[in-house]
Amino acid sequence: EAQVTQNPRYLITVTGKKLTVTCSQNMNHEYMSWYRQDPGLGLRQIYYSMNVEVTDKGDVPEGYKVSRKEKRNFPLILESPSPNQTSLYFCASSFRGNQPQHFGDGTRLSIL
Amino acid sequence: EDQVTQSPEALRLQEGESSSLNCSYTVSGLRGLFWYRQDPGKGPEFLFTLYSAGEEKEKERLKATLTKKESFLHITAPKPEDSATYLCAVLLRAQKLVFGQGTRLTINP
């Protein structure tokens, strides 16, 4: 089954404790992206990657890091999480950036 | 600044009552527009892609249209299972995607 898999689905942690949210897709997609979704603000793009070893900033990259060492994986790293990063995060992928994206089911992060 | 605005924020309809959702945008260099549906606790699910003004796409009770300034998602004779949040997103240069805030649609039986 074609899918985008995020882990964990839920996480409660504390300020400053580094965390990684993994994202994996099994569709051989070149393009992958991370979004955060907040009430009243909609989905906002954090980082995206057009291919292996190619990443670029979206609208809200501050406080986040990404890497794309393999085509299927695109982890999101919060080196020193803060409470304002409490949000619902989505990973998505597509064959190319100008094509519809498939989304994972989301990761709900709470930073205390 | 690139901006995408959806209206209304929320819409409540009776089953069978047709209506339209609006997505207006002020962007430079539109490359395309996507419509998604999002159910509670799930990621957005793709519905339509529109690439040029005048284009229309249709699927079951949904029809999407595009002009130079806005897109509409028309819902004809909706059913309760059409209840969801509908998102539009504009594709810009360098493959950047900007989403609107969504319209929460509720269809009462």
Short mmCIF file of C-alpha atoms in Angstrom, two decimals:
data_model
loop_
_atom_site.label_atom_id
_atom_site.label_comp_id
_atom_site.label_asym_id
_atom_site.label_seq_id
_atom_site.Cartn_x
_atom_site.Cartn_y
_atom_site.Cartn_z
CA GLU A 1 0.00 0.00 0.00
CA ALA A 2 1.32 3.43 -0.98
CA GLN A 3 1.84 5.48 2.13
CA VAL A 4 3.73 8.13 4.05
CA THR A 5 4.57 6.94 7.57
CA GLN A 6 5.38 9.27 10.44
CA ASN A 7 6.65 8.31 13.87
CA PRO A 8 5.85 8.91 16.60
CA ARG A 9 2.18 9.83 16.21
CA TYR A 10 2.08 11.52 19.60
CA LEU A 11 4.86 12.90 21.79
CA ILE A 12 4.93 14.92 24.98
CA THR A 13 8.36 16.19 25.93
CA VAL A 14 10.12 19.04 27.71
CA THR A 15 11.85 22.19 26.57
CA GLY A 16 15.38 21.67 25.30
CA LYS A 17 15.31 17.90 24.88
CA LYS A 18 16.32 17.09 21.31
CA LEU A 19 13.83 15.05 19.34
CA THR A 20 13.45 13.60 15.86
CA VAL A 21 10.24 12.88 13.99
CA THR A 22 10.78 10.31 11.26
CA CYS A 23 9.05 10.27 7.89
CA SER A 24 9.26 7.49 5.34
CA GLN A 25 7.52 7.00 1.99
CA ASN A 26 7.33 3.85 -0.14
CA MET A 27 6.36 5.45 -3.46
CA ASN A 28 9.83 6.37 -4.76
CA HIS A 29 8.88 10.04 -4.62
CA GLU A 30 11.55 12.67 -5.24
CA TYR A 31 9.82 15.53 -3.41
CA MET A 32 9.20 15.52 0.35
CA SER A 33 8.05 18.23 2.68
CA TRP A 34 7.24 19.02 6.31
CA TYR A 35 4.34 21.18 7.50
CA ARG A 36 2.96 22.32 10.80
CA GLN A 37 -0.75 22.92 11.33
CA ASP A 38 -1.97 25.35 13.96
CA PRO A 39 -5.52 26.57 14.64
CA GLY A 40 -6.27 29.73 12.70
CA LEU A 41 -2.98 29.55 10.78
CA GLY A 42 -3.54 26.54 8.57
CA LEU A 43 -0.76 24.40 7.16
CA ARG A 44 2.61 26.12 6.92
CA GLN A 45 5.61 24.68 5.16
CA ILE A 46 8.72 24.17 7.30
CA TYR A 47 11.24 22.58 4.93
CA TYR A 48 11.10 20.74 1.65
CA SER A 49 13.40 18.55 -0.39
CA MET A 50 13.37 18.17 -4.16
CA ASN A 51 15.70 15.18 -4.09
CA VAL A 52 18.41 13.41 -2.10
CA GLU A 53 20.83 15.89 -0.50
CA VAL A 54 18.71 18.86 -1.73
CA THR A 55 16.71 20.73 0.92
CA ASP A 56 15.28 24.22 1.16
CA LYS A 57 13.49 26.41 3.68
CA GLY A 58 9.75 26.89 3.66
CA ASP A 59 7.88 29.66 5.44
CA VAL A 60 8.66 28.71 9.06
CA PRO A 61 12.08 26.96 9.24
CA GLU A 62 13.36 28.55 12.48
CA GLY A 63 14.11 25.98 15.17
CA TYR A 64 13.99 23.00 12.81
CA LYS A 65 16.52 20.95 10.86
CA VAL A 66 16.07 18.33 8.17
CA SER A 67 18.23 15.94 6.22
CA ARG A 68 17.67 13.86 3.07
CA LYS A 69 20.32 11.18 2.90
CA GLU A 70 18.04 8.60 1.31
CA LYS A 71 15.18 9.06 -1.11
CA ARG A 72 12.57 7.42 1.12
CA ASN A 73 13.37 9.17 4.44
CA PHE A 74 13.06 12.80 5.50
CA PRO A 75 13.43 13.25 9.26
CA LEU A 76 12.51 16.46 11.07
CA ILE A 77 14.86 17.40 13.90
CA LEU A 78 14.14 19.78 16.76
CA GLU A 79 17.53 20.38 18.38
CA SER A 80 16.21 22.41 21.32
CA PRO A 81 12.40 22.30 21.31
CA SER A 82 10.44 25.16 22.80
CA PRO A 83 6.74 25.45 23.75
CA ASN A 84 5.95 27.49 20.61
CA GLN A 85 6.77 24.37 18.58
CA THR A 86 3.80 22.57 20.10
CA SER A 87 1.78 21.72 17.02
CA LEU A 88 0.47 19.06 14.65
CA TYR A 89 3.12 18.11 12.11
CA PHE A 90 2.61 16.53 8.69
CA CYS A 91 5.06 14.98 6.29
CA ALA A 92 4.14 14.76 2.61
CA SER A 93 5.65 13.48 -0.62
CA SER A 94 5.10 13.58 -4.38
CA PHE A 95 6.89 12.48 -7.54
CA ARG A 96 7.74 16.09 -8.34
CA GLY A 97 7.13 19.32 -6.46
CA ASN A 98 4.49 20.47 -8.93
CA GLN A 99 2.34 17.38 -8.38
CA PRO A 100 -0.21 16.55 -5.66
CA GLN A 101 1.31 15.46 -2.38
CA HIS A 102 0.46 12.41 -0.30
CA PHE A 103 0.30 13.20 3.39
CA GLY A 104 1.05 11.14 6.46
CA ASP A 105 -1.44 10.99 9.31
CA GLY A 106 0.40 13.54 11.42
CA THR A 107 2.47 13.78 14.59
CA ARG A 108 1.07 15.69 17.53
CA LEU A 109 3.92 17.27 19.51
CA SER A 110 3.51 18.89 22.91
CA ILE A 111 6.53 20.73 24.30
CA LEU A 112 6.17 21.56 28.00
CA GLU B 1 3.62 38.69 0.31
CA ASP B 2 1.93 35.60 -1.08
CA GLN B 3 -1.49 35.12 0.47
CA VAL B 4 -4.25 32.53 0.21
CA THR B 5 -7.65 33.18 1.82
CA GLN B 6 -10.51 30.72 2.09
CA SER B 7 -14.10 31.63 2.85
CA PRO B 8 -16.22 30.98 4.69
CA GLU B 9 -14.28 29.63 7.66
CA ALA B 10 -17.15 27.32 8.48
CA LEU B 11 -20.31 26.31 6.60
CA ARG B 12 -23.23 24.27 7.79
CA LEU B 13 -25.64 22.86 5.18
CA GLN B 14 -28.58 20.53 5.11
CA GLU B 15 -28.20 17.32 3.15
CA GLY B 16 -28.96 18.08 -0.51
CA GLU B 17 -28.32 21.83 -0.15
CA SER B 18 -25.74 22.85 -2.76
CA SER B 19 -23.15 25.56 -2.11
CA SER B 20 -19.66 26.79 -3.00
CA LEU B 21 -16.42 27.31 -1.12
CA ASN B 22 -14.05 30.06 -2.15
CA CYS B 23 -10.26 30.23 -2.31
CA SER B 24 -8.83 33.61 -3.32
CA TYR B 25 -5.15 34.29 -3.72
CA THR B 26 -2.69 37.11 -4.12
CA VAL B 27 0.54 35.55 -5.29
CA SER B 28 3.27 36.09 -7.80
CA GLY B 29 3.91 33.32 -10.24
CA LEU B 30 1.06 30.85 -9.75
CA ARG B 31 2.08 27.42 -11.04
CA GLY B 32 -1.06 25.57 -10.02
CA LEU B 33 -3.75 25.14 -7.38
CA PHE B 34 -4.68 22.06 -5.37
CA TRP B 35 -7.79 21.18 -3.39
CA TYR B 36 -7.56 18.77 -0.47
CA ARG B 37 -10.02 17.26 1.97
CA GLN B 38 -9.03 16.72 5.60
CA ASP B 39 -10.94 14.55 8.06
CA PRO B 40 -10.38 14.87 11.83
CA GLY B 41 -7.20 13.08 12.95
CA LYS B 42 -6.02 12.52 9.39
CA GLY B 43 -3.68 14.09 6.89
CA PRO B 44 -5.07 16.01 3.91
CA GLU B 45 -6.30 13.88 1.02
CA PHE B 46 -5.87 15.11 -2.54
CA LEU B 47 -8.97 16.04 -4.55
CA PHE B 48 -8.08 18.18 -7.59
CA THR B 49 -5.31 20.00 -9.40
CA LEU B 50 -5.99 23.07 -11.55
CA TYR B 51 -3.24 24.64 -13.62
CA SER B 52 -4.79 27.42 -15.69
CA ALA B 53 -7.66 29.91 -15.59
CA GLY B 54 -10.84 28.47 -17.04
CA GLU B 55 -9.97 24.92 -16.09
CA GLU B 56 -12.59 22.77 -14.35
CA LYS B 57 -12.37 19.35 -12.68
CA GLU B 58 -15.21 17.21 -11.41
CA LYS B 59 -15.51 14.21 -9.12
CA GLU B 60 -18.82 12.86 -7.84
CA ARG B 61 -20.57 15.76 -6.06
CA LEU B 62 -17.56 18.08 -6.23
CA LYS B 63 -16.49 20.45 -8.98
CA ALA B 64 -13.48 22.76 -8.85
CA THR B 65 -13.00 25.83 -11.04
CA LEU B 66 -10.18 28.33 -11.43
CA THR B 67 -9.98 31.99 -12.47
CA LYS B 68 -7.01 34.34 -12.40
CA LYS B 69 -7.80 35.47 -8.84
CA GLU B 70 -9.72 32.65 -7.19
CA SER B 71 -10.92 29.09 -7.21
CA PHE B 72 -14.27 27.66 -6.23
CA LEU B 73 -15.18 24.24 -4.94
CA HIS B 74 -18.83 23.61 -5.78
CA ILE B 75 -20.67 20.95 -3.82
CA THR B 76 -23.87 19.66 -5.39
CA ALA B 77 -26.49 17.84 -3.30
CA PRO B 78 -24.03 17.07 -0.48
CA LYS B 79 -24.33 14.11 1.84
CA PRO B 80 -23.25 13.86 5.51
CA GLU B 81 -20.10 11.98 4.45
CA ASP B 82 -18.96 15.13 2.65
CA SER B 83 -18.44 16.76 6.04
CA ALA B 84 -14.75 17.63 6.38
CA THR B 85 -12.34 20.55 6.23
CA TYR B 86 -11.52 21.56 2.66
CA LEU B 87 -8.12 23.09 1.99
CA CYS B 88 -6.80 24.87 -1.04
CA ALA B 89 -3.10 25.33 -1.74
CA VAL B 90 -1.32 27.36 -4.39
CA LEU B 91 1.88 26.16 -6.01
CA LEU B 92 4.45 28.88 -6.52
CA ARG B 93 7.88 29.10 -8.12
CA ALA B 94 10.60 26.83 -6.72
CA GLN B 95 7.88 24.29 -5.92
CA LYS B 96 6.77 26.16 -2.80
CA LEU B 97 3.24 25.40 -1.58
CA VAL B 98 1.09 27.89 0.37
CA PHE B 99 -2.14 26.70 2.00
CA GLY B 100 -5.27 28.58 2.90
CA GLN B 101 -6.73 28.19 6.38
CA GLY B 102 -9.48 25.86 5.26
CA THR B 103 -13.28 25.76 5.28
CA ARG B 104 -14.92 23.46 7.81
CA LEU B 105 -17.98 21.98 6.12
CA THR B 106 -20.75 20.24 8.05
CA ILE B 107 -23.63 18.50 6.29
CA ASN B 108 -26.62 17.76 8.51
CA PRO B 109 -28.84 14.79 7.62
#
